[in-house]
Amino acid sequence: MPPDGFKCKQCGHCCLNLNAFATCASEDDVRRWEAAGRDDILAWVVPVALGNVVFAYDIWMDPETGEDIDRCPWLKKLPGTERYVCGIDDVKPDTCRDYPVSREHAERTGCPGFA
Ligand code: SF4
Ligand code: SF4
């Protein structure tokens, strides 16, 4: 959970600019998606391995091009507003659930949640 004093403004900045962030899923995220049969989510996840050992899971990687994308595929704009919501909020990765981890992190990455 983000720290006290934070309130998400639903501006979408963090989810529209994924390349500005270190975006990796955790082992727990991947296990959760597998258990839930969320192949649609897993299609956007690429394991990163050293030899046979997976040490990270890159997200969100375009399944067709294999490239990093700027805008998260799960981001939804609320009709008639400038506000955004996460389309997989109930199962979103830990890195999103915990963002930002501090006021400094928010300021450094352009999140206005402490303003
Ligand atoms: S940048 Fe900050 S305020 Fe804007 S949507 Fe992301 S978490 Fe919320
Ligand atoms: S999964 Fe949700 S919270 Fe995470 S980047 Fe995508 S839209 Fe944003």
mmCIF file of N, CA and C and ligand atoms in Angstrom:
data_model
loop_
_atom_site.group_PDB
_atom_site.id
_atom_site.type_symbol
_atom_site.label_atom_id
_atom_site.label_comp_id
_atom_site.label_asym_id
_atom_site.label_seq_id
_atom_site.Cartn_x
_atom_site.Cartn_y
_atom_site.Cartn_z
ATOM 1 N N MET A 1 0.841 -1.195 0.000
ATOM 2 C CA MET A 1 0.000 0.000 0.000
ATOM 3 C C MET A 1 0.875 1.244 0.000
ATOM 4 N N PRO A 2 0.501 2.269 -0.776
ATOM 5 C CA PRO A 2 1.252 3.532 -0.741
ATOM 6 C C PRO A 2 1.186 4.167 0.643
ATOM 7 N N PRO A 3 2.121 5.065 0.956
ATOM 8 C CA PRO A 3 2.210 5.637 2.302
ATOM 9 C C PRO A 3 1.092 6.615 2.636
ATOM 10 N N ASP A 4 1.023 6.963 3.940
ATOM 11 C CA ASP A 4 0.047 7.947 4.404
ATOM 12 C C ASP A 4 0.236 9.255 3.643
ATOM 13 N N GLY A 5 -0.870 9.942 3.417
ATOM 14 C CA GLY A 5 -0.808 11.228 2.731
ATOM 15 C C GLY A 5 -0.964 11.102 1.232
ATOM 16 N N PHE A 6 -0.981 9.877 0.748
ATOM 17 C CA PHE A 6 -1.123 9.668 -0.692
ATOM 18 C C PHE A 6 -2.590 9.475 -1.042
ATOM 19 N N LYS A 7 -3.001 10.112 -2.145
ATOM 20 C CA LYS A 7 -4.340 9.846 -2.674
ATOM 21 C C LYS A 7 -4.251 9.856 -4.193
ATOM 22 N N CYS A 8 -4.568 8.734 -4.789
ATOM 23 C CA CYS A 8 -4.472 8.636 -6.247
ATOM 24 C C CYS A 8 -5.448 9.611 -6.893
ATOM 25 N N LYS A 9 -4.946 10.395 -7.858
ATOM 26 C CA LYS A 9 -5.777 11.377 -8.568
ATOM 27 C C LYS A 9 -6.388 10.786 -9.839
ATOM 28 N N GLN A 10 -6.092 9.533 -10.104
ATOM 29 C CA GLN A 10 -6.596 8.845 -11.305
ATOM 30 C C GLN A 10 -6.199 9.578 -12.584
ATOM 31 N N CYS A 11 -5.010 10.178 -12.555
ATOM 32 C CA CYS A 11 -4.553 10.926 -13.734
ATOM 33 C C CYS A 11 -4.028 9.999 -14.824
ATOM 34 N N GLY A 12 -3.687 8.775 -14.444
ATOM 35 C CA GLY A 12 -3.219 7.795 -15.419
ATOM 36 C C GLY A 12 -1.750 7.899 -15.791
ATOM 37 N N HIS A 13 -1.058 8.888 -15.243
ATOM 38 C CA HIS A 13 0.336 9.120 -15.647
ATOM 39 C C HIS A 13 1.187 7.859 -15.516
ATOM 40 N N CYS A 14 1.039 7.155 -14.406
ATOM 41 C CA CYS A 14 1.904 5.983 -14.167
ATOM 42 C C CYS A 14 1.619 4.858 -15.147
ATOM 43 N N CYS A 15 0.397 4.760 -15.617
ATOM 44 C CA CYS A 15 0.013 3.640 -16.483
ATOM 45 C C CYS A 15 0.090 4.008 -17.965
ATOM 46 N N LEU A 16 0.257 5.310 -18.236
ATOM 47 C CA LEU A 16 0.407 5.774 -19.628
ATOM 48 C C LEU A 16 1.875 5.880 -20.020
ATOM 49 N N ASN A 17 2.760 5.776 -19.048
ATOM 50 C CA ASN A 17 4.197 5.976 -19.284
ATOM 51 C C ASN A 17 4.996 4.843 -18.654
ATOM 52 N N LEU A 18 4.672 3.638 -19.046
ATOM 53 C CA LEU A 18 5.288 2.483 -18.392
ATOM 54 C C LEU A 18 6.798 2.462 -18.536
ATOM 55 N N ASN A 19 7.314 3.010 -19.615
ATOM 56 C CA ASN A 19 8.759 2.947 -19.822
ATOM 57 C C ASN A 19 9.528 3.817 -18.838
ATOM 58 N N ALA A 20 8.799 4.682 -18.121
ATOM 59 C CA ALA A 20 9.460 5.518 -17.113
ATOM 60 C C ALA A 20 9.642 4.756 -15.803
ATOM 61 N N PHE A 21 9.102 3.555 -15.720
ATOM 62 C CA PHE A 21 9.110 2.805 -14.470
ATOM 63 C C PHE A 21 9.765 1.447 -14.665
ATOM 64 N N ALA A 22 10.265 0.884 -13.581
ATOM 65 C CA ALA A 22 10.761 -0.490 -13.634
ATOM 66 C C ALA A 22 9.551 -1.388 -13.447
ATOM 67 N N THR A 23 9.067 -1.972 -14.507
ATOM 68 C CA THR A 23 7.839 -2.736 -14.390
ATOM 69 C C THR A 23 8.122 -4.235 -14.492
ATOM 70 N N CYS A 24 8.040 -4.875 -13.357
ATOM 71 C CA CYS A 24 8.196 -6.330 -13.297
ATOM 72 C C CYS A 24 7.093 -6.890 -12.412
ATOM 73 N N ALA A 25 6.625 -8.085 -12.788
ATOM 74 C CA ALA A 25 5.704 -8.809 -11.921
ATOM 75 C C ALA A 25 6.515 -9.657 -10.955
ATOM 76 N N SER A 26 5.898 -9.972 -9.832
ATOM 77 C CA SER A 26 6.557 -10.842 -8.855
ATOM 78 C C SER A 26 6.177 -12.294 -9.134
ATOM 79 N N GLU A 27 6.894 -13.181 -8.490
ATOM 80 C CA GLU A 27 6.556 -14.620 -8.574
ATOM 81 C C GLU A 27 5.119 -14.836 -8.077
ATOM 82 N N ASP A 28 4.754 -14.137 -7.002
ATOM 83 C CA ASP A 28 3.393 -14.276 -6.467
ATOM 84 C C ASP A 28 2.349 -13.825 -7.478
ATOM 85 N N ASP A 29 2.639 -12.725 -8.187
ATOM 86 C CA ASP A 29 1.700 -12.253 -9.216
ATOM 87 C C ASP A 29 1.456 -13.350 -10.245
ATOM 88 N N VAL A 30 2.560 -13.912 -10.731
ATOM 89 C CA VAL A 30 2.450 -14.913 -11.798
ATOM 90 C C VAL A 30 1.675 -16.131 -11.307
ATOM 91 N N ARG A 31 1.975 -16.582 -10.092
ATOM 92 C CA ARG A 31 1.247 -17.745 -9.536
ATOM 93 C C ARG A 31 -0.244 -17.428 -9.396
ATOM 94 N N ARG A 32 -0.544 -16.184 -8.977
ATOM 95 C CA ARG A 32 -1.947 -15.778 -8.808
ATOM 96 C C ARG A 32 -2.678 -15.804 -10.147
ATOM 97 N N TRP A 33 -2.033 -15.301 -11.187
ATOM 98 C CA TRP A 33 -2.667 -15.272 -12.508
ATOM 99 C C TRP A 33 -2.826 -16.679 -13.066
ATOM 100 N N GLU A 34 -1.829 -17.529 -12.800
ATOM 101 C CA GLU A 34 -1.937 -18.921 -13.267
ATOM 102 C C GLU A 34 -3.106 -19.613 -12.573
ATOM 103 N N ALA A 35 -3.216 -19.425 -11.251
ATOM 104 C CA ALA A 35 -4.280 -20.071 -10.482
ATOM 105 C C ALA A 35 -5.654 -19.591 -10.931
ATOM 106 N N ALA A 36 -5.727 -18.332 -11.355
ATOM 107 C CA ALA A 36 -7.004 -17.752 -11.779
ATOM 108 C C ALA A 36 -7.280 -18.011 -13.265
ATOM 109 N N GLY A 37 -6.356 -18.691 -13.938
ATOM 110 C CA GLY A 37 -6.556 -18.963 -15.361
ATOM 111 C C GLY A 37 -6.506 -17.717 -16.215
ATOM 112 N N ARG A 38 -5.732 -16.707 -15.759
ATOM 113 C CA ARG A 38 -5.698 -15.436 -16.487
ATOM 114 C C ARG A 38 -4.632 -15.454 -17.595
ATOM 115 N N ASP A 39 -4.896 -16.302 -18.586
ATOM 116 C CA ASP A 39 -3.964 -16.376 -19.719
ATOM 117 C C ASP A 39 -3.898 -15.057 -20.486
ATOM 118 N N ASP A 40 -4.995 -14.277 -20.401
ATOM 119 C CA ASP A 40 -4.984 -12.976 -21.078
ATOM 120 C C ASP A 40 -3.926 -12.060 -20.472
ATOM 121 N N ILE A 41 -3.755 -12.144 -19.150
ATOM 122 C CA ILE A 41 -2.723 -11.342 -18.485
ATOM 123 C C ILE A 41 -1.345 -11.954 -18.742
ATOM 124 N N LEU A 42 -1.246 -13.255 -18.585
ATOM 125 C CA LEU A 42 0.049 -13.929 -18.739
ATOM 126 C C LEU A 42 0.627 -13.739 -20.141
ATOM 127 N N ALA A 43 -0.234 -13.506 -21.121
ATOM 128 C CA ALA A 43 0.251 -13.293 -22.489
ATOM 129 C C ALA A 43 1.136 -12.057 -22.590
ATOM 130 N N TRP A 44 0.996 -11.144 -21.624
ATOM 131 C CA TRP A 44 1.758 -9.884 -21.640
ATOM 132 C C TRP A 44 2.967 -9.916 -20.707
ATOM 133 N N VAL A 45 3.290 -11.127 -20.219
ATOM 134 C CA VAL A 45 4.376 -11.301 -19.257
ATOM 135 C C VAL A 45 5.484 -12.142 -19.893
ATOM 136 N N VAL A 46 6.719 -11.674 -19.769
ATOM 137 C CA VAL A 46 7.857 -12.408 -20.338
ATOM 138 C C VAL A 46 8.853 -12.741 -19.224
ATOM 139 N N PRO A 47 9.059 -14.041 -18.946
ATOM 140 C CA PRO A 47 10.057 -14.417 -17.941
ATOM 141 C C PRO A 47 11.456 -14.039 -18.410
ATOM 142 N N VAL A 48 12.260 -13.554 -17.469
ATOM 143 C CA VAL A 48 13.655 -13.227 -17.767
ATOM 144 C C VAL A 48 14.511 -14.244 -17.024
ATOM 145 N N ALA A 49 15.350 -14.972 -17.754
ATOM 146 C CA ALA A 49 16.096 -16.075 -17.145
ATOM 147 C C ALA A 49 17.590 -15.925 -17.362
ATOM 148 N N LEU A 50 18.302 -16.479 -16.400
ATOM 149 C CA LEU A 50 19.751 -16.636 -16.533
ATOM 150 C C LEU A 50 19.959 -18.144 -16.546
ATOM 151 N N GLY A 51 20.319 -18.680 -17.694
ATOM 152 C CA GLY A 51 20.322 -20.130 -17.823
ATOM 153 C C GLY A 51 18.903 -20.630 -17.681
ATOM 154 N N ASN A 52 18.681 -21.564 -16.748
ATOM 155 C CA ASN A 52 17.341 -22.096 -16.531
ATOM 156 C C ASN A 52 16.608 -21.404 -15.392
ATOM 157 N N VAL A 53 17.261 -20.413 -14.795
ATOM 158 C CA VAL A 53 16.682 -19.789 -13.595
ATOM 159 C C VAL A 53 15.986 -18.482 -13.951
ATOM 160 N N VAL A 54 14.673 -18.464 -13.746
ATOM 161 C CA VAL A 54 13.912 -17.235 -13.969
ATOM 162 C C VAL A 54 14.100 -16.319 -12.773
ATOM 163 N N PHE A 55 14.526 -15.071 -13.024
ATOM 164 C CA PHE A 55 14.745 -14.156 -11.901
ATOM 165 C C PHE A 55 13.870 -12.921 -11.970
ATOM 166 N N ALA A 56 13.071 -12.791 -13.029
ATOM 167 C CA ALA A 56 12.166 -11.642 -13.121
ATOM 168 C C ALA A 56 11.104 -11.940 -14.172
ATOM 169 N N TYR A 57 10.049 -11.154 -14.117
ATOM 170 C CA TYR A 57 8.975 -11.267 -15.116
ATOM 171 C C TYR A 57 8.693 -9.865 -15.648
ATOM 172 N N ASP A 58 9.095 -9.639 -16.887
ATOM 173 C CA ASP A 58 8.856 -8.337 -17.499
ATOM 174 C C ASP A 58 7.383 -8.154 -17.817
ATOM 175 N N ILE A 59 6.859 -6.967 -17.482
ATOM 176 C CA ILE A 59 5.504 -6.603 -17.890
ATOM 177 C C ILE A 59 5.567 -5.172 -18.423
ATOM 178 N N TRP A 60 4.718 -4.698 -19.168
ATOM 179 C CA TRP A 60 3.792 -5.408 -20.022
ATOM 180 C C TRP A 60 4.400 -5.437 -21.412
ATOM 181 N N MET A 61 4.574 -6.645 -21.922
ATOM 182 C CA MET A 61 5.246 -6.838 -23.194
ATOM 183 C C MET A 61 4.217 -7.242 -24.242
ATOM 184 N N ASP A 62 4.200 -6.509 -25.347
ATOM 185 C CA ASP A 62 3.222 -6.778 -26.397
ATOM 186 C C ASP A 62 3.392 -8.207 -26.919
ATOM 187 N N PRO A 63 2.354 -9.033 -26.812
ATOM 188 C CA PRO A 63 2.493 -10.425 -27.240
ATOM 189 C C PRO A 63 2.744 -10.566 -28.747
ATOM 190 N N GLU A 64 2.357 -9.563 -29.524
ATOM 191 C CA GLU A 64 2.546 -9.669 -30.979
ATOM 192 C C GLU A 64 3.929 -9.215 -31.399
ATOM 193 N N THR A 65 4.439 -8.164 -30.783
ATOM 194 C CA THR A 65 5.733 -7.625 -31.212
ATOM 195 C C THR A 65 6.869 -8.009 -30.265
ATOM 196 N N GLY A 66 6.525 -8.405 -29.030
ATOM 197 C CA GLY A 66 7.548 -8.715 -28.038
ATOM 198 C C GLY A 66 8.194 -7.461 -27.453
ATOM 199 N N GLU A 67 7.644 -6.297 -27.802
ATOM 200 C CA GLU A 67 8.246 -5.028 -27.365
ATOM 201 C C GLU A 67 7.562 -4.488 -26.116
ATOM 202 N N ASP A 68 8.347 -3.677 -25.382
ATOM 203 C CA ASP A 68 7.779 -2.873 -24.291
ATOM 204 C C ASP A 68 6.759 -1.907 -24.865
ATOM 205 N N ILE A 69 5.739 -1.621 -24.101
ATOM 206 C CA ILE A 69 4.762 -0.643 -24.556
ATOM 207 C C ILE A 69 4.720 0.520 -23.561
ATOM 208 N N ASP A 70 4.241 1.671 -24.031
ATOM 209 C CA ASP A 70 4.139 2.839 -23.154
ATOM 210 C C ASP A 70 2.875 2.803 -22.317
ATOM 211 N N ARG A 71 1.779 2.442 -22.954
ATOM 212 C CA ARG A 71 0.488 2.489 -22.270
ATOM 213 C C ARG A 71 0.079 1.085 -21.853
ATOM 214 N N CYS A 72 -0.256 0.935 -20.595
ATOM 215 C CA CYS A 72 -0.650 -0.385 -20.113
ATOM 216 C C CYS A 72 -1.917 -0.858 -20.842
ATOM 217 N N PRO A 73 -1.946 -2.118 -21.248
ATOM 218 C CA PRO A 73 -3.118 -2.626 -21.978
ATOM 219 C C PRO A 73 -4.367 -2.718 -21.117
ATOM 220 N N TRP A 74 -4.207 -2.630 -19.795
ATOM 221 C CA TRP A 74 -5.369 -2.786 -18.897
ATOM 222 C C TRP A 74 -5.955 -1.447 -18.461
ATOM 223 N N LEU A 75 -5.317 -0.369 -18.889
ATOM 224 C CA LEU A 75 -5.776 0.958 -18.469
ATOM 225 C C LEU A 75 -7.075 1.335 -19.186
ATOM 226 N N LYS A 76 -8.005 1.860 -18.402
ATOM 227 C CA LYS A 76 -9.278 2.276 -18.987
ATOM 228 C C LYS A 76 -9.552 3.735 -18.629
ATOM 229 N N LYS A 77 -9.969 4.495 -19.637
ATOM 230 C CA LYS A 77 -10.355 5.887 -19.396
ATOM 231 C C LYS A 77 -11.847 5.929 -19.113
ATOM 232 N N LEU A 78 -12.216 6.612 -18.049
ATOM 233 C CA LEU A 78 -13.635 6.709 -17.720
ATOM 234 C C LEU A 78 -14.308 7.634 -18.718
ATOM 235 N N PRO A 79 -15.377 7.177 -19.347
ATOM 236 C CA PRO A 79 -16.026 7.963 -20.396
ATOM 237 C C PRO A 79 -16.409 9.361 -19.909
ATOM 238 N N GLY A 80 -16.128 10.352 -20.744
ATOM 239 C CA GLY A 80 -16.519 11.718 -20.445
ATOM 240 C C GLY A 80 -15.688 12.390 -19.387
ATOM 241 N N THR A 81 -14.560 11.776 -18.988
ATOM 242 C CA THR A 81 -13.711 12.367 -17.953
ATOM 243 C C THR A 81 -12.256 12.289 -18.402
ATOM 244 N N GLU A 82 -11.384 12.871 -17.588
ATOM 245 C CA GLU A 82 -9.939 12.719 -17.808
ATOM 246 C C GLU A 82 -9.375 11.762 -16.766
ATOM 247 N N ARG A 83 -10.213 10.916 -16.230
ATOM 248 C CA ARG A 83 -9.776 9.989 -15.177
ATOM 249 C C ARG A 83 -9.619 8.582 -15.728
ATOM 250 N N TYR A 84 -8.677 7.878 -15.122
ATOM 251 C CA TYR A 84 -8.349 6.528 -15.572
ATOM 252 C C TYR A 84 -8.481 5.544 -14.417
ATOM 253 N N VAL A 85 -8.820 4.298 -14.772
ATOM 254 C CA VAL A 85 -8.859 3.233 -13.763
ATOM 255 C C VAL A 85 -8.148 2.011 -14.320
ATOM 256 N N CYS A 86 -7.750 1.147 -13.412
ATOM 257 C CA CYS A 86 -7.093 -0.104 -13.795
ATOM 258 C C CYS A 86 -8.160 -1.148 -14.117
ATOM 259 N N GLY A 87 -8.043 -1.759 -15.277
ATOM 260 C CA GLY A 87 -9.022 -2.763 -15.706
ATOM 261 C C GLY A 87 -8.838 -4.117 -15.039
ATOM 262 N N ILE A 88 -7.708 -4.292 -14.331
ATOM 263 C CA ILE A 88 -7.499 -5.559 -13.607
ATOM 264 C C ILE A 88 -7.184 -5.251 -12.134
ATOM 265 N N ASP A 89 -7.903 -4.282 -11.598
ATOM 266 C CA ASP A 89 -7.576 -3.774 -10.261
ATOM 267 C C ASP A 89 -7.530 -4.883 -9.198
ATOM 268 N N ASP A 90 -8.448 -5.846 -9.308
ATOM 269 C CA ASP A 90 -8.511 -6.888 -8.275
ATOM 270 C C ASP A 90 -7.314 -7.839 -8.321
ATOM 271 N N VAL A 91 -6.632 -7.913 -9.461
ATOM 272 C CA VAL A 91 -5.482 -8.837 -9.566
ATOM 273 C C VAL A 91 -4.232 -8.136 -10.090
ATOM 274 N N LYS A 92 -4.206 -6.818 -10.010
ATOM 275 C CA LYS A 92 -3.066 -6.108 -10.586
ATOM 276 C C LYS A 92 -1.773 -6.484 -9.848
ATOM 277 N N PRO A 93 -0.627 -6.330 -10.526
ATOM 278 C CA PRO A 93 0.626 -6.762 -9.916
ATOM 279 C C PRO A 93 0.995 -5.958 -8.674
ATOM 280 N N ASP A 94 1.817 -6.585 -7.839
ATOM 281 C CA ASP A 94 2.245 -5.938 -6.599
ATOM 282 C C ASP A 94 2.890 -4.583 -6.869
ATOM 283 N N THR A 95 3.667 -4.495 -7.946
ATOM 284 C CA THR A 95 4.374 -3.246 -8.233
ATOM 285 C C THR A 95 3.397 -2.089 -8.440
ATOM 286 N N CYS A 96 2.222 -2.392 -8.993
ATOM 287 C CA CYS A 96 1.193 -1.361 -9.169
ATOM 288 C C CYS A 96 0.473 -1.094 -7.845
ATOM 289 N N ARG A 97 0.217 -2.167 -7.108
ATOM 290 C CA ARG A 97 -0.491 -2.026 -5.819
ATOM 291 C C ARG A 97 0.329 -1.178 -4.854
ATOM 292 N N ASP A 98 1.631 -1.285 -4.939
ATOM 293 C CA ASP A 98 2.512 -0.601 -3.983
ATOM 294 C C ASP A 98 2.976 0.777 -4.465
ATOM 295 N N TYR A 99 2.643 1.134 -5.696
ATOM 296 C CA TYR A 99 3.132 2.399 -6.254
ATOM 297 C C TYR A 99 2.319 3.595 -5.742
ATOM 298 N N PRO A 100 2.941 4.702 -5.396
ATOM 299 C CA PRO A 100 4.373 4.904 -5.214
ATOM 300 C C PRO A 100 4.785 4.443 -3.818
ATOM 301 N N VAL A 101 6.034 4.043 -3.664
ATOM 302 C CA VAL A 101 6.450 3.513 -2.362
ATOM 303 C C VAL A 101 6.777 4.623 -1.376
ATOM 304 N N SER A 102 6.949 5.853 -1.862
ATOM 305 C CA SER A 102 7.267 6.979 -0.977
ATOM 306 C C SER A 102 6.926 8.284 -1.691
ATOM 307 N N ARG A 103 6.924 9.357 -0.915
ATOM 308 C CA ARG A 103 6.712 10.680 -1.506
ATOM 309 C C ARG A 103 7.806 10.976 -2.530
ATOM 310 N N GLU A 104 9.028 10.636 -2.164
ATOM 311 C CA GLU A 104 10.156 10.871 -3.067
ATOM 312 C C GLU A 104 9.969 10.090 -4.368
ATOM 313 N N HIS A 105 9.509 8.862 -4.256
ATOM 314 C CA HIS A 105 9.275 8.035 -5.442
ATOM 315 C C HIS A 105 8.216 8.679 -6.331
ATOM 316 N N ALA A 106 7.153 9.173 -5.693
ATOM 317 C CA ALA A 106 6.083 9.827 -6.454
ATOM 318 C C ALA A 106 6.623 11.065 -7.181
ATOM 319 N N GLU A 107 7.364 11.892 -6.463
ATOM 320 C CA GLU A 107 7.865 13.131 -7.066
ATOM 321 C C GLU A 107 8.849 12.829 -8.194
ATOM 322 N N ARG A 108 9.692 11.843 -7.980
ATOM 323 C CA ARG A 108 10.710 11.497 -8.975
ATOM 324 C C ARG A 108 10.081 10.943 -10.248
ATOM 325 N N THR A 109 8.918 10.294 -10.123
ATOM 326 C CA THR A 109 8.321 9.648 -11.288
ATOM 327 C C THR A 109 7.093 10.396 -11.816
ATOM 328 N N GLY A 110 6.842 11.584 -11.288
ATOM 329 C CA GLY A 110 5.787 12.423 -11.854
ATOM 330 C C GLY A 110 4.389 12.125 -11.377
ATOM 331 N N CYS A 111 4.273 11.433 -10.269
ATOM 332 C CA CYS A 111 2.948 11.133 -9.715
ATOM 333 C C CYS A 111 2.493 12.277 -8.821
ATOM 334 N N PRO A 112 1.286 12.837 -9.064
ATOM 335 C CA PRO A 112 0.805 13.967 -8.259
ATOM 336 C C PRO A 112 0.008 13.546 -7.030
ATOM 337 N N GLY A 113 0.124 12.317 -6.603
ATOM 338 C CA GLY A 113 -0.707 11.799 -5.526
ATOM 339 C C GLY A 113 -0.486 12.416 -4.162
ATOM 340 N N PHE A 114 0.610 13.161 -3.972
ATOM 341 C CA PHE A 114 0.825 13.829 -2.679
ATOM 342 C C PHE A 114 0.549 15.334 -2.771
ATOM 343 N N ALA A 115 0.139 15.787 -3.942
ATOM 344 C CA ALA A 115 -0.056 17.235 -4.133
ATOM 345 C C ALA A 115 -1.327 17.696 -3.443
HETATM 346 S S1 SF4 B 1 0.434 8.889 -11.356
HETATM 347 FE FE1 SF4 B 1 -0.147 8.776 -9.184
HETATM 348 S S2 SF4 B 1 -2.044 9.947 -9.027
HETATM 349 FE FE2 SF4 B 1 -1.740 9.483 -11.202
HETATM 350 S S3 SF4 B 1 -2.883 7.546 -11.527
HETATM 351 FE FE3 SF4 B 1 -0.765 7.006 -11.033
HETATM 352 S S4 SF4 B 1 -0.770 6.646 -8.810
HETATM 353 FE FE4 SF4 B 1 -2.623 7.805 -9.299
HETATM 354 S S1 SF4 B 2 -2.024 -3.098 -14.328
HETATM 355 FE FE1 SF4 B 2 -3.401 -1.437 -13.747
HETATM 356 S S2 SF4 B 2 -2.301 -0.235 -12.225
HETATM 357 FE FE2 SF4 B 2 -0.793 -1.521 -13.291
HETATM 358 S S3 SF4 B 2 0.011 -0.258 -14.972
HETATM 359 FE FE3 SF4 B 2 -1.723 -1.401 -15.775
HETATM 360 S S4 SF4 B 2 -3.543 -0.095 -15.536
HETATM 361 FE FE4 SF4 B 2 -1.889 0.707 -14.239
#
